[in-house]
Amino acid sequence: MRFNLDRGLWPEALLAALATLTVAWPLTTLLRESPWAGPAILLILTVAVVGSALRSLDVNPTFVVLAQIVAALAGVIGRYLGETLRWVVVPGMETLEQARALLQDAGTVLREYAAPAPTTEGVEFLIVSVLVLTAISVDSIAVTGRAPATAGIPLAAAFLVSVSNTGTAMQPWFFAAAALAWLLLVAQQGNRLVSGWSSADRRESVGSHDVSFGPTGHRRVARILAGTTVVAALVLASVAPHLPPTFLTDGLARSDEGRSLGGTGSVSFTETMDVTADLANQSDEPVIRYRAAARLQQPLRVTATTEFDGRRWLPPDYVADLTQEGLLRPPREGTGDIRPDVPFDVDQLSVLSNGLRVPHLALPSPFESVRADVPMTYDTETLAVRLEDPANTYEVTYVDVAPRGSLPEGIGQADADPAAWGEAVASDPAAEAAIAELTEEVVGDATNDVEVASLIQAHFRSGLYNYDLQLAPGLDRNDPVTHFLQTRQGYCVQFATAMVMMARHEGIPARMAVGFLPGEQQANGSWSVVASDAHTWPELWIDGLGWTRFEPTPGVRTGPPPAYSQLGQNTFSADPTISGEETPSATPTQQPTGAQESTSWWDNLLDALRTAGPILLRALAFVLVLGLITAVIAIAGRRHREAVLRHADTPQERIEGQWELLKRSLEDYGVDPPPDRSPREMGEHYRSKARLDRPSGEALSRATATLERARYAAPEQTVASDDATMHRDVVTVLDNVTSELPWNMRVSAKLFPRSGVHYIRSVVRRWLPR
């Protein structure tokens, strides 16, 4: 077994790895961090190196693919499940349990978070596993199987999963990179094929046809199929139902109305507190442009209001509690008495251009300071900054409260005094019955205000509600809250209003804040906020945190909920019934709280099978249909190859049948059939087309001599033993030809033989009316 670098196809393997990495590039837009990139690159390169090394040793292609799978599996297990291995290398039931836990963690993120989602260990495990499987598929098809064009199928599948879930238009460089990598893979194979020709007269065959001089019938069919495919794609794209763009939960679908280019970047919610018109404004003109040291994880807040008249939110009354020129620092009591032991991070952003009309200013909340060249006033009721003159630029230092979700003991445990908050605790009387019923169902026995708010938030983000700028028909203008709770369709105003009312029902002071989502990053690194980024969200007064943001609205652009509001991620209080180690249920049951029985791995496996049952049944049905088609073609091919033999009676006829068996079998293996000439000329044809070793070449010579004698000699010179000799020679030639073929061509010849297609075609022509 000699090592041959050229046989390993190293350039093709590296191009296949590069193609896999390019289709993974769009994933960086769907996740906040990319810790998966390093392990994915390492394992994808491992797949390429293992495959090339084994191909260089001329290992059987099947074993090459198996070795790649084993190497990749060992890498994934070692990276993510290494602590569960016995004796460092042997996986056990703990390994399966850990893998299941990681996949469950990934599933939770996929259901509950909007892009950009956090990259938990489970998400990283899932992404790396899928990318490694893609790399193995691409390498085995494009390099080991010598079919780079077909490798576009797994590449396209991985690519479309990424770009179709961003919720925004695909950036052109994503497609260009993936297409270029795939084309380079195809071009490399073509270059190797052409450079390997031994002379200018050399002709290469594809299937059973010469590249240059093959029949044109299939080309005509290919043109027809290509044209039909393009037309069908255009027709189906226009009539097929289009789902809203989604990533991990209901997408922030955009209305088709208001997409004209004549709009402006101005907003109207600052006067009306209604962001409906702004959400439908699709102007690209920025309202705000800014740069930030860290990616902004919270909205840019403008103001808040507590007064709801049953149909809409009313603008607040402002009181200038603090006036400052140049630098404004809000008083600590104005932020709602955040306890000193609450963890926080401090970040900064610089606004490069501000198109928001005076007197409003947008900035993250809570903020430590804002610096501008104009006088500013601060309202301690709404926590809003007011301007007298336009501020084209300004700088903000802001606080990210409990960014990792951990809260000190006692936060949210004390009840608020309703007498001190007035309208902030008065829920909508028209919808009180619907609010009370749903709140009791969702909250259950929870008493801590952070836990109550988190349960309400989780209910609205659970996938039971649809984000849509078009409200469901039958809206009662006098009771829009009940209408939303019944139809479960609306946009951020409805989600925020419903959560405010449910929190108020629990005695938690709540109000609605308005502002903007963080916007989209531009090519120069700055961020642009447009009118359609307008957003509303609830703020609840939590003991120890003050006015605290929650995010009940699902959708791609709203971002994930705050870390402190994610169930199971925080410590609410010292109450023994509430701890950071337990995950409160978003849907309380009527069962008493207690220790749950531990389920065995077998029960977990059965649950997983029941969940995956419909998918497995569809996959099984597909496999059965494909197997049936394969069986029909294979049986038809055998009948076609043996057709002459079945009807042969004399030794001469049987020898002719053996020769037809040889011709049709070689055609299945991609060797062109010779024209009907003398046996010696046909033998020379096969010697030039097939790679025959010396024994098989001698067998072919004997077979042609036997055929020549059966055709032209006297009948008595052909005896019964000639038939047996002819059969052995035919088998010898066929065995030699198949041993030199790649595995994919052997499989194709067995499962989809050309002889089977010929037989089915002849049957169809025989039955079709002329």
mmCIF file of C-alpha atoms in Angstrom, residues 91-217:
data_model
loop_
_atom_site.group_PDB
_atom_site.id
_atom_site.type_symbol
_atom_site.label_atom_id
_atom_site.label_comp_id
_atom_site.label_asym_id
_atom_site.label_seq_id
_atom_site.Cartn_x
_atom_site.Cartn_y
_atom_site.Cartn_z
ATOM 1 C CA PRO A 91 -18.999 6.380 25.758
ATOM 2 C CA GLY A 92 -21.808 5.145 27.944
ATOM 3 C CA MET A 93 -25.353 5.974 28.939
ATOM 4 C CA GLU A 94 -24.147 9.187 30.568
ATOM 5 C CA THR A 95 -22.869 10.265 27.167
ATOM 6 C CA LEU A 96 -26.308 9.759 25.619
ATOM 7 C CA GLU A 97 -27.967 11.594 28.498
ATOM 8 C CA GLN A 98 -25.580 14.539 28.150
ATOM 9 C CA ALA A 99 -26.135 14.666 24.386
ATOM 10 C CA ARG A 100 -29.890 14.664 24.956
ATOM 11 C CA ALA A 101 -29.567 17.475 27.508
ATOM 12 C CA LEU A 102 -27.516 19.566 25.085
ATOM 13 C CA LEU A 103 -30.062 19.043 22.317
ATOM 14 C CA GLN A 104 -32.890 19.975 24.688
ATOM 15 C CA ASP A 105 -31.008 23.152 25.583
ATOM 16 C CA ALA A 106 -30.618 23.951 21.880
ATOM 17 C CA GLY A 107 -34.320 23.285 21.343
ATOM 18 C CA THR A 108 -35.233 25.722 24.122
ATOM 19 C CA VAL A 109 -33.169 28.447 22.497
ATOM 20 C CA LEU A 110 -34.660 27.679 19.087
ATOM 21 C CA ARG A 111 -38.163 28.057 20.479
ATOM 22 C CA GLU A 112 -37.796 31.026 22.797
ATOM 23 C CA TYR A 113 -35.175 33.376 21.398
ATOM 24 C CA ALA A 114 -35.136 35.754 18.501
ATOM 25 C CA ALA A 115 -32.055 36.649 16.484
ATOM 26 C CA PRO A 116 -29.416 37.294 17.516
ATOM 27 C CA ALA A 117 -29.830 34.421 19.951
ATOM 28 C CA PRO A 118 -27.355 33.431 22.659
ATOM 29 C CA THR A 119 -24.935 30.669 21.757
ATOM 30 C CA THR A 120 -25.358 28.226 24.602
ATOM 31 C CA GLU A 121 -23.357 25.028 24.792
ATOM 32 C CA GLY A 122 -26.345 23.140 23.413
ATOM 33 C CA VAL A 123 -26.620 25.468 20.414
ATOM 34 C CA GLU A 124 -22.888 25.166 19.807
ATOM 35 C CA PHE A 125 -23.108 21.359 20.011
ATOM 36 C CA LEU A 126 -25.987 21.291 17.509
ATOM 37 C CA ILE A 127 -24.364 23.668 15.022
ATOM 38 C CA VAL A 128 -20.979 21.929 15.086
ATOM 39 C CA SER A 129 -22.620 18.516 14.666
ATOM 40 C CA VAL A 130 -24.685 19.657 11.675
ATOM 41 C CA LEU A 131 -21.716 21.371 10.019
ATOM 42 C CA VAL A 132 -19.526 18.302 10.483
ATOM 43 C CA LEU A 133 -22.199 16.077 8.924
ATOM 44 C CA THR A 134 -22.439 18.542 6.039
ATOM 45 C CA ALA A 135 -18.660 18.426 5.615
ATOM 46 C CA ILE A 136 -18.690 14.617 5.485
ATOM 47 C CA SER A 137 -21.528 14.642 2.929
ATOM 48 C CA VAL A 138 -19.796 17.196 0.710
ATOM 49 C CA ASP A 139 -16.404 15.468 0.881
ATOM 50 C CA SER A 140 -17.800 11.996 0.219
ATOM 51 C CA ILE A 141 -19.878 13.187 -2.748
ATOM 52 C CA ALA A 142 -17.580 15.780 -4.295
ATOM 53 C CA VAL A 143 -14.160 14.257 -3.640
ATOM 54 C CA THR A 144 -14.437 10.552 -2.872
ATOM 55 C CA GLY A 145 -17.393 10.109 -5.218
ATOM 56 C CA ARG A 146 -15.976 12.486 -7.897
ATOM 57 C CA ALA A 147 -19.332 14.304 -8.200
ATOM 58 C CA PRO A 148 -18.814 17.939 -7.098
ATOM 59 C CA ALA A 149 -21.903 19.153 -8.928
ATOM 60 C CA THR A 150 -24.103 16.833 -6.850
ATOM 61 C CA ALA A 151 -22.406 18.106 -3.690
ATOM 62 C CA GLY A 152 -24.287 21.341 -4.277
ATOM 63 C CA ILE A 153 -27.365 19.672 -2.777
ATOM 64 C CA PRO A 154 -26.111 19.396 0.846
ATOM 65 C CA LEU A 155 -24.355 22.751 0.454
ATOM 66 C CA ALA A 156 -27.579 24.420 -0.676
ATOM 67 C CA ALA A 157 -29.541 22.780 2.150
ATOM 68 C CA ALA A 158 -27.177 24.104 4.827
ATOM 69 C CA PHE A 159 -26.980 27.516 3.163
ATOM 70 C CA LEU A 160 -30.741 27.991 2.848
ATOM 71 C CA VAL A 161 -31.328 27.054 6.497
ATOM 72 C CA SER A 162 -29.097 29.959 7.492
ATOM 73 C CA VAL A 163 -30.173 32.689 5.104
ATOM 74 C CA SER A 164 -33.913 31.926 5.152
ATOM 75 C CA ASN A 165 -34.127 32.440 8.915
ATOM 76 C CA THR A 166 -32.474 35.813 9.272
ATOM 77 C CA GLY A 167 -35.782 37.636 8.821
ATOM 78 C CA THR A 168 -34.063 40.121 6.493
ATOM 79 C CA ALA A 169 -32.950 40.119 2.884
ATOM 80 C CA MET A 170 -29.944 37.939 2.222
ATOM 81 C CA GLN A 171 -26.726 39.884 1.930
ATOM 82 C CA PRO A 172 -25.222 39.314 -1.543
ATOM 83 C CA TRP A 173 -21.761 38.403 -0.276
ATOM 84 C CA PHE A 174 -23.148 35.329 1.505
ATOM 85 C CA PHE A 175 -24.464 33.912 -1.761
ATOM 86 C CA ALA A 176 -21.386 35.010 -3.727
ATOM 87 C CA ALA A 177 -19.011 33.253 -1.318
ATOM 88 C CA ALA A 178 -20.989 29.994 -1.293
ATOM 89 C CA ALA A 179 -21.431 30.000 -5.078
ATOM 90 C CA LEU A 180 -17.750 30.765 -5.690
ATOM 91 C CA ALA A 181 -16.592 27.960 -3.387
ATOM 92 C CA TRP A 182 -18.857 25.438 -5.110
ATOM 93 C CA LEU A 183 -17.815 26.588 -8.601
ATOM 94 C CA LEU A 184 -14.158 26.304 -7.633
ATOM 95 C CA LEU A 185 -14.835 22.738 -6.505
ATOM 96 C CA VAL A 186 -16.432 21.894 -9.855
ATOM 97 C CA ALA A 187 -13.702 23.690 -11.806
ATOM 98 C CA GLN A 188 -10.937 21.846 -9.948
ATOM 99 C CA GLN A 189 -12.391 18.504 -10.951
ATOM 100 C CA GLY A 190 -12.711 19.665 -14.549
ATOM 101 C CA ASN A 191 -9.131 20.886 -14.552
ATOM 102 C CA ARG A 192 -7.864 17.584 -13.149
ATOM 103 C CA LEU A 193 -9.881 15.649 -15.740
ATOM 104 C CA VAL A 194 -8.571 17.671 -18.683
ATOM 105 C CA SER A 195 -4.964 17.750 -17.460
ATOM 106 C CA GLY A 196 -5.045 13.975 -17.102
ATOM 107 C CA TRP A 197 -5.736 13.373 -20.783
ATOM 108 C CA SER A 198 -2.834 11.532 -22.325
ATOM 109 C CA SER A 199 -3.194 12.915 -25.858
ATOM 110 C CA ALA A 200 -5.193 15.328 -27.953
ATOM 111 C CA ASP A 201 -7.205 12.407 -29.352
ATOM 112 C CA ARG A 202 -8.289 11.167 -25.923
ATOM 113 C CA ARG A 203 -12.074 11.193 -25.363
ATOM 114 C CA GLU A 204 -13.721 11.026 -21.963
ATOM 115 C CA SER A 205 -17.070 9.388 -21.338
ATOM 116 C CA VAL A 206 -19.799 10.546 -18.993
ATOM 117 C CA GLY A 207 -22.049 7.615 -18.264
ATOM 118 C CA SER A 208 -22.171 5.683 -21.516
ATOM 119 C CA HIS A 209 -21.708 8.638 -23.880
ATOM 120 C CA ASP A 210 -18.642 10.363 -25.256
ATOM 121 C CA VAL A 211 -18.394 13.988 -24.121
ATOM 122 C CA SER A 212 -17.776 15.311 -27.613
ATOM 123 C CA PHE A 213 -19.587 12.918 -29.909
ATOM 124 C CA GLY A 214 -22.369 11.421 -27.824
ATOM 125 C CA PRO A 215 -25.995 11.433 -28.984
ATOM 126 C CA THR A 216 -27.901 14.655 -28.513
ATOM 127 C CA GLY A 217 -31.208 13.164 -27.453
#
